[in-house]
Short mmCIF file of C-alpha atoms and ligand atoms in Angstrom, two decimals:
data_model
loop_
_atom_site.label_atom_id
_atom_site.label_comp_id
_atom_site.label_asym_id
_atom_site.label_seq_id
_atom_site.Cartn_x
_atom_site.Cartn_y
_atom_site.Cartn_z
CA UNK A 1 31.27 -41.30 -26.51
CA UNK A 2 32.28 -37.39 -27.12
CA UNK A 3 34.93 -36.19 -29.80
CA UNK A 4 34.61 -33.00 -29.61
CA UNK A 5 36.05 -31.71 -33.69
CA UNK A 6 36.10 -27.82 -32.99
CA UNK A 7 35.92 -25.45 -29.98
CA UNK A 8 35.15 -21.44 -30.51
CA UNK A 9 36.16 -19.17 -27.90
CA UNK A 10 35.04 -15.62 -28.30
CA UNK A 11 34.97 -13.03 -25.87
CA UNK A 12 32.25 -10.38 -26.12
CA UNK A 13 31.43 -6.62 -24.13
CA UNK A 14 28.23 -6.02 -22.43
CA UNK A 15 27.77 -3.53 -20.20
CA UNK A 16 25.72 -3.43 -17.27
CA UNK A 17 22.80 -1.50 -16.65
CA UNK A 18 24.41 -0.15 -13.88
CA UNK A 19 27.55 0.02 -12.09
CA UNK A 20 28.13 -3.34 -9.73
CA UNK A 21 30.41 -2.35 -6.60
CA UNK A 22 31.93 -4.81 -3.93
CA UNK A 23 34.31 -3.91 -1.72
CA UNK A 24 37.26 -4.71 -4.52
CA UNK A 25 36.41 -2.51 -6.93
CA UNK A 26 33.19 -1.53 -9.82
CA UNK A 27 32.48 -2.97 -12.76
CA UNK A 28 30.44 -1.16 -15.40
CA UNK A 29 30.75 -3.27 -18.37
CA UNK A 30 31.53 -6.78 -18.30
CA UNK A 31 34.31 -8.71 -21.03
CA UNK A 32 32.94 -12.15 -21.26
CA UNK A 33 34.46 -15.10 -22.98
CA UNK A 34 31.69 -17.92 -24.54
CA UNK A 35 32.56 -20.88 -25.31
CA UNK A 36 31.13 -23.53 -28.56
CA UNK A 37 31.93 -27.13 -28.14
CA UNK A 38 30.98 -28.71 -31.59
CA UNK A 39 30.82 -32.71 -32.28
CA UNK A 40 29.61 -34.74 -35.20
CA UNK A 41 26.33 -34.51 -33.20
CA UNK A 42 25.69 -30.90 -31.78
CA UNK A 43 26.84 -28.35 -30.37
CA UNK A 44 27.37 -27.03 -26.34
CA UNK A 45 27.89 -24.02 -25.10
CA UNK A 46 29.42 -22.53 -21.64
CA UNK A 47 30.53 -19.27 -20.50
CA UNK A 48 33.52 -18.13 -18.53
CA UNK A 49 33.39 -15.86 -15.04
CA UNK A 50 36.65 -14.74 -15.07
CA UNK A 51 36.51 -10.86 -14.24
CA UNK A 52 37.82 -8.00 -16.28
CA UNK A 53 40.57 -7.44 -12.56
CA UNK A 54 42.31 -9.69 -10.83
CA UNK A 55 39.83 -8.65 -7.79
CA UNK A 56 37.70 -11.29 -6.76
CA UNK A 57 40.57 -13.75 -7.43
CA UNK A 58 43.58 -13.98 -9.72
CA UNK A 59 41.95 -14.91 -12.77
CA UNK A 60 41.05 -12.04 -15.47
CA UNK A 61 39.22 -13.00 -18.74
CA UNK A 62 42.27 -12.58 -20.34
CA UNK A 63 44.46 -15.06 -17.89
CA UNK A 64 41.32 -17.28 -18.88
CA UNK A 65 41.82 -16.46 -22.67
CA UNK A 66 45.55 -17.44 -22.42
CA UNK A 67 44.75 -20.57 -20.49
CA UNK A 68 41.87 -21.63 -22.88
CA UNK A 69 43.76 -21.00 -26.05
CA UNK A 70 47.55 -22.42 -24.75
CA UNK A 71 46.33 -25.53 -22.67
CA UNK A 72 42.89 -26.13 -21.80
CA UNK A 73 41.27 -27.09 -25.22
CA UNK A 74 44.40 -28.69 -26.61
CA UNK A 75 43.63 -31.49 -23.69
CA UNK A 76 40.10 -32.24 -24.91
CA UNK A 77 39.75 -31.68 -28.43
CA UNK A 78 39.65 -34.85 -30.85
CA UNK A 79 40.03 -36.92 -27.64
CA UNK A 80 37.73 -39.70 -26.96
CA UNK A 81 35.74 -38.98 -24.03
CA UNK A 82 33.53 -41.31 -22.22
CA UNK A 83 31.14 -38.04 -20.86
CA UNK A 84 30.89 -34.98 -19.72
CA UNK A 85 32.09 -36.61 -16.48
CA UNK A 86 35.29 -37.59 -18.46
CA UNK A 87 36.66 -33.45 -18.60
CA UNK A 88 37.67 -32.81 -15.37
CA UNK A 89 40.05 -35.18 -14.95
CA UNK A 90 41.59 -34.45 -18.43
CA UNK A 91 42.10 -30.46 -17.47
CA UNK A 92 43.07 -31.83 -13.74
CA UNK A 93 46.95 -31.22 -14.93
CA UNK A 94 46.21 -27.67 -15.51
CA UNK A 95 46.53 -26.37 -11.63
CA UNK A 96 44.65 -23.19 -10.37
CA UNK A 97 42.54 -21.68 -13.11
CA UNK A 98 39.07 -22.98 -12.57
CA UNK A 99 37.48 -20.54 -14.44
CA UNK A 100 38.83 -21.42 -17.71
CA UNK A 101 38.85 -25.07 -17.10
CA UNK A 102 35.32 -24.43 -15.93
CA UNK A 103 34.09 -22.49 -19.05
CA UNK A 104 35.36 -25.55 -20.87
CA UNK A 105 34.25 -28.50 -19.13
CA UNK A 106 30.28 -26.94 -18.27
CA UNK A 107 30.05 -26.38 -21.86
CA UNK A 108 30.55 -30.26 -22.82
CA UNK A 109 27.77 -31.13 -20.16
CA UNK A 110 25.68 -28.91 -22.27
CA UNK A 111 26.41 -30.78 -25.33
CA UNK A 112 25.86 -34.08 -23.46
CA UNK A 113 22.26 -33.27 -22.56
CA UNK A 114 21.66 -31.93 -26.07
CA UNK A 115 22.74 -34.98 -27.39
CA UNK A 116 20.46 -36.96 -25.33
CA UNK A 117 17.79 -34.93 -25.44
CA UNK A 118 17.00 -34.20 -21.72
CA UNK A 119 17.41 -30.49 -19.89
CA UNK A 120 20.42 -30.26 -17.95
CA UNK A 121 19.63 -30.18 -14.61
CA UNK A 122 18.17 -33.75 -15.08
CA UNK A 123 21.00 -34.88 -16.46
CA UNK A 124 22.89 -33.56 -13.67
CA UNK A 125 20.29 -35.03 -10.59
CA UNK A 126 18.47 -32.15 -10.40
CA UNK A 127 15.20 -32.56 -7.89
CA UNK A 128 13.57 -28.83 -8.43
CA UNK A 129 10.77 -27.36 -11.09
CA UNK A 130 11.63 -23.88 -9.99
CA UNK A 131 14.38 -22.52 -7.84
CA UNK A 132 14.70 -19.60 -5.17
CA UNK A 133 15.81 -16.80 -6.18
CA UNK A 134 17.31 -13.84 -4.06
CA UNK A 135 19.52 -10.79 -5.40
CA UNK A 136 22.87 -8.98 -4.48
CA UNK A 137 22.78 -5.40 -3.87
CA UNK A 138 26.47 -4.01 -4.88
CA UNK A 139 27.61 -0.90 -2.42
CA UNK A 140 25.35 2.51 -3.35
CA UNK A 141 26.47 5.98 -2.84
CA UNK A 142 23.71 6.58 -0.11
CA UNK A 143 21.76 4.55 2.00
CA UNK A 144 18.59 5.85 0.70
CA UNK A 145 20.18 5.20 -2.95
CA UNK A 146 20.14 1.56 -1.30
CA UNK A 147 16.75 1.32 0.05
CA UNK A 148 14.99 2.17 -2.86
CA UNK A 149 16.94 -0.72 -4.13
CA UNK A 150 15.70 -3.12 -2.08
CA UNK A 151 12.28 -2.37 -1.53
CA UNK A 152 11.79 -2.83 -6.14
CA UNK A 153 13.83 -6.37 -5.33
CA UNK A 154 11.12 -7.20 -2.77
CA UNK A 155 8.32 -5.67 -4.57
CA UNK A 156 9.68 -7.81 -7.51
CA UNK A 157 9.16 -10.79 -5.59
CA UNK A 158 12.58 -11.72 -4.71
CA UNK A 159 13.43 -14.29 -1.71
CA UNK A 160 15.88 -12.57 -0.20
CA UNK A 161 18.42 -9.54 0.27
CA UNK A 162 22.21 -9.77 0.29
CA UNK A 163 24.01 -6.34 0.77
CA UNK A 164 27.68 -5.90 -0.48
CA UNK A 165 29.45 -4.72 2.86
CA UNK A 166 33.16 -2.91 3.27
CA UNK A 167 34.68 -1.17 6.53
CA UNK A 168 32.22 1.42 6.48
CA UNK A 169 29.50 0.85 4.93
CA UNK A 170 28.05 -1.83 7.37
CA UNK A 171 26.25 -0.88 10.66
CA UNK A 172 24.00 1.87 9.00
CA UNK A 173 22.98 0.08 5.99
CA UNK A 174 21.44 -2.73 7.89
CA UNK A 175 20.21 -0.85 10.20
CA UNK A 176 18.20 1.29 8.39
CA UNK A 177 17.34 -2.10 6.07
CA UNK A 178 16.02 -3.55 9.83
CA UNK A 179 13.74 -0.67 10.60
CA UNK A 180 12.30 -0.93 7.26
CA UNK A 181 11.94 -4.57 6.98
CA UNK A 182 12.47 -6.24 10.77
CA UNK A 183 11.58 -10.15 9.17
CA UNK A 184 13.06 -10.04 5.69
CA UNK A 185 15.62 -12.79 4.84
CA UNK A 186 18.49 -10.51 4.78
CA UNK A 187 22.42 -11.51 4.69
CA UNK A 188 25.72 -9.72 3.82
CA UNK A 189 28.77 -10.40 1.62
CA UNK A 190 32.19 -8.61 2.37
CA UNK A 191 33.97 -10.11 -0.23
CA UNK A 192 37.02 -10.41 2.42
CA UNK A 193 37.08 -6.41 3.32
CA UNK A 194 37.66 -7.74 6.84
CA UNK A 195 40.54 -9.28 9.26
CA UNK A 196 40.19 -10.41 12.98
CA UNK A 197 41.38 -6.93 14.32
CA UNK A 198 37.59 -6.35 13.03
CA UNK A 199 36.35 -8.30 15.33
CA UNK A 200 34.33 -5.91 17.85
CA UNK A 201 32.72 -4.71 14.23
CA UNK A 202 31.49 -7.68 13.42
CA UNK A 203 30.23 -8.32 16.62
CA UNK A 204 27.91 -6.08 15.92
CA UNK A 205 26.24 -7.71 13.15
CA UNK A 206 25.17 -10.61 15.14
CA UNK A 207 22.33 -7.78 16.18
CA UNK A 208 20.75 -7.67 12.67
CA UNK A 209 19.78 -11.58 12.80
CA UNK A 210 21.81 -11.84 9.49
CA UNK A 211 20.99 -15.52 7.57
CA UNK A 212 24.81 -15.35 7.22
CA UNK A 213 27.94 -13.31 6.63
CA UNK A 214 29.81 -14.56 3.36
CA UNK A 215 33.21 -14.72 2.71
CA UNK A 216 34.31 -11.59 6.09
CA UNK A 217 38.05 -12.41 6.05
CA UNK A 218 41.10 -13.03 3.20
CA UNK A 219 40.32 -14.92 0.38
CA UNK A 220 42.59 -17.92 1.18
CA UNK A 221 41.88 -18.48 5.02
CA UNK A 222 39.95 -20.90 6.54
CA UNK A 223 41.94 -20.86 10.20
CA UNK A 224 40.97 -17.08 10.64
CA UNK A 225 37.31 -17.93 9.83
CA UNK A 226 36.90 -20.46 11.86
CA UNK A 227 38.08 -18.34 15.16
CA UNK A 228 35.79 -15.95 14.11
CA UNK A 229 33.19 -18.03 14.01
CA UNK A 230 33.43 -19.01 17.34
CA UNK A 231 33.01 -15.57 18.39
CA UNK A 232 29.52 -14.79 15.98
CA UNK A 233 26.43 -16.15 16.54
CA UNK A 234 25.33 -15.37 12.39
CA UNK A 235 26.76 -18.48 10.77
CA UNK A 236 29.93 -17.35 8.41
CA UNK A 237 29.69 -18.87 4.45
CA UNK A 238 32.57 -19.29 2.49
CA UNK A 239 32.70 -17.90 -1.36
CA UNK A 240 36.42 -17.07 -2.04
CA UNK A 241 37.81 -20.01 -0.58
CA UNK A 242 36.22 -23.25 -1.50
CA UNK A 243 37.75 -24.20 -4.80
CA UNK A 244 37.07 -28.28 -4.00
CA UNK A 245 34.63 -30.56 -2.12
CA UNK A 246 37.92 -31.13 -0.42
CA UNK A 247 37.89 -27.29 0.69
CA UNK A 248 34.69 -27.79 1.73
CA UNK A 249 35.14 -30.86 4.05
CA UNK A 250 37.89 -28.97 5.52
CA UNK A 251 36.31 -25.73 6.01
CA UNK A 252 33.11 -27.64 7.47
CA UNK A 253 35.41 -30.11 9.80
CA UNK A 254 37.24 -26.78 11.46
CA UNK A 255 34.39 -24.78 11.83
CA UNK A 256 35.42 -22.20 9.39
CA UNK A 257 31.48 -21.58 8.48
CA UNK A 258 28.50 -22.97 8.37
CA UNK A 259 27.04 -22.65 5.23
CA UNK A 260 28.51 -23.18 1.29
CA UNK A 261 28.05 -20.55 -1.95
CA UNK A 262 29.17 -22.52 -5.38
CA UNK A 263 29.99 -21.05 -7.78
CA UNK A 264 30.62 -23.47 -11.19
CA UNK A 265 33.81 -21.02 -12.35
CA UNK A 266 35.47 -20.87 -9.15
CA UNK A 267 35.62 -24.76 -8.29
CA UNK A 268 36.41 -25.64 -11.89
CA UNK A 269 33.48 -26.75 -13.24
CA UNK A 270 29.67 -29.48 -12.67
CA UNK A 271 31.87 -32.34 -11.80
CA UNK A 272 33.92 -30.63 -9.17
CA UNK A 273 30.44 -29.05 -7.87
CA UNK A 274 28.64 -32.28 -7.40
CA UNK A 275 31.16 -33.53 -5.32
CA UNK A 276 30.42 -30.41 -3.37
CA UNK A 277 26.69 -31.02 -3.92
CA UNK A 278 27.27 -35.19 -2.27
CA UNK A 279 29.20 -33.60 0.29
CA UNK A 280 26.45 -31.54 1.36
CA UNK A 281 24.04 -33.47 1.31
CA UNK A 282 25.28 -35.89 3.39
CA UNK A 283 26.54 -33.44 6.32
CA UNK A 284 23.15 -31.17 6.13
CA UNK A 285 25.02 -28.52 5.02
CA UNK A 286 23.32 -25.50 3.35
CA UNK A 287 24.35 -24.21 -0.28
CA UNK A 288 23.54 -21.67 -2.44
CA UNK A 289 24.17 -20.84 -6.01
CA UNK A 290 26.57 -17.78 -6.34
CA UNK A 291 26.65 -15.38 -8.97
CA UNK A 292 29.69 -13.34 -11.30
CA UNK A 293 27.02 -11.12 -12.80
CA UNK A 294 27.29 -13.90 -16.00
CA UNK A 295 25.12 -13.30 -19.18
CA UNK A 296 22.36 -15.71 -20.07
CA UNK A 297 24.44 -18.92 -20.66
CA UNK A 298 26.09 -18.67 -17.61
CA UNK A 299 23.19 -17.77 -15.75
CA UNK A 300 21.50 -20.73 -17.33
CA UNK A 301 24.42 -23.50 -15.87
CA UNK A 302 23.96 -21.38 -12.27
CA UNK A 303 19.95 -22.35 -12.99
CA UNK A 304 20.88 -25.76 -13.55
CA UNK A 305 23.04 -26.64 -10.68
CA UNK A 306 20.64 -25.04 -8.39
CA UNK A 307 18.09 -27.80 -9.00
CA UNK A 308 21.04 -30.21 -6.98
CA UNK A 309 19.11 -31.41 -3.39
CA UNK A 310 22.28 -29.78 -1.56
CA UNK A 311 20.92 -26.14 -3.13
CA UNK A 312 18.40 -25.33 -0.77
CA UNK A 313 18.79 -21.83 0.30
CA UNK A 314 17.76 -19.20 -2.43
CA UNK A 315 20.73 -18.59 -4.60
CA UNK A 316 22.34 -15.14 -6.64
CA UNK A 317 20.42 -16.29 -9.54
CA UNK A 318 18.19 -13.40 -10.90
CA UNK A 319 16.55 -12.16 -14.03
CA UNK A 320 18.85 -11.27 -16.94
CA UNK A 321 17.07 -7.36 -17.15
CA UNK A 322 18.83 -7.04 -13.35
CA UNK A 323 21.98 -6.48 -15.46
CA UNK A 324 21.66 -6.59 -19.01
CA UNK A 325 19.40 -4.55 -21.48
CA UNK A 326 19.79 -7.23 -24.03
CA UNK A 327 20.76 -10.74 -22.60
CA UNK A 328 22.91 -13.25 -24.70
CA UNK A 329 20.27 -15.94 -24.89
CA UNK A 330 16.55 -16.46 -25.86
CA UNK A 331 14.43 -15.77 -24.08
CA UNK A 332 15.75 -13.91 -21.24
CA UNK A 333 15.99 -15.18 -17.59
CA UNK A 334 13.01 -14.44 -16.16
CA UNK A 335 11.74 -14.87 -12.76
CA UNK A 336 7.96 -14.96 -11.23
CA UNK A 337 6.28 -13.13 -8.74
CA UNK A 338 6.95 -15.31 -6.16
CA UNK A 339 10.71 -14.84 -7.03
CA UNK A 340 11.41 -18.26 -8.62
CA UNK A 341 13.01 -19.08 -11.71
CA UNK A 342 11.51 -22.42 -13.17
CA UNK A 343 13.53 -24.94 -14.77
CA UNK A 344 13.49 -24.93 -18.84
CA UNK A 345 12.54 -27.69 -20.38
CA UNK A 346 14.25 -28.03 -23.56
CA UNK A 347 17.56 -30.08 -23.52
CA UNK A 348 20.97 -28.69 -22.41
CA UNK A 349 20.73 -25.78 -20.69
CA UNK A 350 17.46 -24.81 -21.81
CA UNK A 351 18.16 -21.52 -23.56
CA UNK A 352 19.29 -20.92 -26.58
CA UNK A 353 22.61 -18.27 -27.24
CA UNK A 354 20.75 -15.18 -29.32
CA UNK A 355 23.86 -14.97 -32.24
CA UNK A 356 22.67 -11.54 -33.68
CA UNK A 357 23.18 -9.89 -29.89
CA UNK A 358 26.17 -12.00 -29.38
CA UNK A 359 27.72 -11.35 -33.19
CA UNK A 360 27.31 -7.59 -32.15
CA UNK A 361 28.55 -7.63 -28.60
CA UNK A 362 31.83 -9.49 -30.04
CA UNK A 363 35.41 -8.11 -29.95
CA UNK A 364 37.73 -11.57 -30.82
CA UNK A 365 36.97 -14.91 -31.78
CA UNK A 366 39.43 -18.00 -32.21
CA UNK A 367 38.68 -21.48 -33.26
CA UNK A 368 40.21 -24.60 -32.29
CA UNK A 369 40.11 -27.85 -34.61
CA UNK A 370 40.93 -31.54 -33.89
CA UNK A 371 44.11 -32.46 -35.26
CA UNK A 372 45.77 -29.26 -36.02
CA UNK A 373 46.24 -28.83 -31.88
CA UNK A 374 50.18 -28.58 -31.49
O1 OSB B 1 31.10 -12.41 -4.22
O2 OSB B 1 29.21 -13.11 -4.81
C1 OSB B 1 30.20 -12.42 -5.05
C2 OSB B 1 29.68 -10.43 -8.29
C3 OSB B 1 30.98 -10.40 -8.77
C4 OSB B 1 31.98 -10.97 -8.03
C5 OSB B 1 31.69 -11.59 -6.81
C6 OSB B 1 30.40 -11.66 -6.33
C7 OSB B 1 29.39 -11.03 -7.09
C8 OSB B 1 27.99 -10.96 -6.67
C9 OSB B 1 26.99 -10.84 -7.79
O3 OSB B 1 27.63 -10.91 -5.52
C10 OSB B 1 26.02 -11.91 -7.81
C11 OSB B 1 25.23 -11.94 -9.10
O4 OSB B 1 25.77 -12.35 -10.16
O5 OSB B 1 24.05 -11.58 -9.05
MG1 MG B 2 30.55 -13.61 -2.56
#
């Protein structure tokens, strides 16, 4: 059983080594909201991946904020939950949003495994001692700007190469990426840059023998995707619109792609991505852990869930000094020569939140306590 007495939200600045561009926009310095859970018996933290715009999809950290602060934690706190299992339901009533309800609900499954001891991704069914790990190159200025970027990634060991892509800034990339390096696992993300009238463009990428082509049309369509993939021969994966195993039954039974990115914030959280995870597993279809450029805690539940058997391609998960000079938890995420990260040992998720950094990179904080909720 879980009461949770207190919950701190407070949302912190840390900017990014360098500039990350997709095809909605650049971010240079990131506004993060962490998240304490505190019981009788420990403490659990989780981290939302809201952005600073409503770009990538309607939430902001400060939607998140609102939703957090209004709703979310006044439907767990001083309640009597069974287990981590128990939170998703409870924040069920609160519609859209996964990112909040996410940063929420992932931090309680860190306070489960603390409580019993055992790292996270056991607790969760993980079957991996290290993971894959490839990176995501945002759009450069140049294209030789963008080489040099990906031969230190390979050089660094990494598994594999994803290239932000928008309506120009496609063909010549990867083709100057396929002179360079004609076997290297490479794939593309377009963060929904694209419509069907595109078509005779993206034709074109079937030539680069692409592992796949994420997210190419609106963020909300699955019917468009699934025409286009008829026409491609590089499977399509879906990011943007997969919010539920649900979403992903129905994207998989139209033939909207062929392959699945999870992301923890935008399907609301570890009990909504192990459905996604069974689902999987039993249709052979491949996953992948997706990124939001998170700081160490989130990277650390990303970690976690990619130890699920559905996770078997190599995920956006990389080393914290790929974005941040000083990283939120100790030690930094690091990742081995053979571009693996290997799962932490220590219970929860395995690192633990550095409070000096996090005291310093801190702009608000607000704390919740059982029976003063309104
Ligand atoms: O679509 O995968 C995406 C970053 C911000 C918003 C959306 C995406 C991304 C990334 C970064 O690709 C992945 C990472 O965190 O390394
Ligand atoms: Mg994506």
């Amino acid at each position: 059983m879980i009461r949770i007495q207190e919950v701190q939200l407070r949302e912190i600045r840390l900017p990014l080594v360098h500039y990350f561009e997709t095809s909605f926009g650049r971010t240079l310095e990131r506004k993060i909201i962490l998240v304490t859970v505190r019981t009788v018996d420990g403490a659990g933290y989780g981290e939302c991946t809201a952005g600073e715009e409503p770009g990538y999809s309607s939430e902001t950290t400060e939607t998140a904020w609102h939703i957090l602060s209004d709703f979310a934690i006044a439907s767990v706190i001083g309640k009597d939950l069974e287990n981590a299992r128990a939170v998703a339901p409870l924040l069920r009533p609160i519609r859209g949003n996964p990112m909040a309800r996410a940063a929420i609900e992932t931090a309680v499954w860190d306070l489960e495994s603390r409580i019993l001891g055992i790292p996270l991704h056991k607790h969760l069914g993980g079957v991996r001692d290290e993971i894959p790990c490839g990176v995501s190159i945002g759009i450069q200025d140049n294209v030789d700007t963008l080489l040099r970027k990906v031969r230190l990634e390979l050089a660094a060991g990494y598994r594999r190469i994803k290239i932000k892509i928008k309506p120009g800034w496609e063909v010549e990339p990867l083709a100057r990426i396929r002179d360079e390096f004609p076997q290297v696992p490479l794939m593309v993300d377009a963060n929904s840059a694209f419509s069907l009238a595109d078509l005779p463009l993206l034709r074109q990428l079937d030539r680069f023998r692409l592992m796949m082509i994420e997210q190419p049309l609106a963020y909300d369509d699955i019917v468009d995707h699934a025409i286009l993939q008829k026409e491609l021969s590089t499977p399509i994966c879906l990011d943007e619109s997969i919010h539920s195993a649900e979403d992903a039954r129905k994207a998989i039974e139209m033939g909207s792609c062929r392959i699945i990115n999870v992301k923890l914030g935008r399907v609301g959280g570890f009990c909504e991505a192990l459905k996604i995870n069974d689902y999987c597993t039993r249709n052979r279809v491949p996953v992948w852990c997706g990124g939001m450029l998170e700081s160490g805690v989130g990277r650390a539940h990303n970690i976690a869930m990619s130890s699920l058997p559905a996770f078997t391609l190599p995920g956006d998960v990389s080393a914290s000094k790929r974005y941040y000079e000083e990283d939120t938890v100790r030690p930094p995420v690091n990742v081995t020569p053979q571009g693996t990260i290997r799962l932490p040992h220590a219970p929860g998720i395995g690192y633990e939140p550095d409070w000096e950094r996090i005291e310093r990179a801190t702009v608000r904080t607000r704390g919740f306590h059982a029976g003063e909720e309104a």
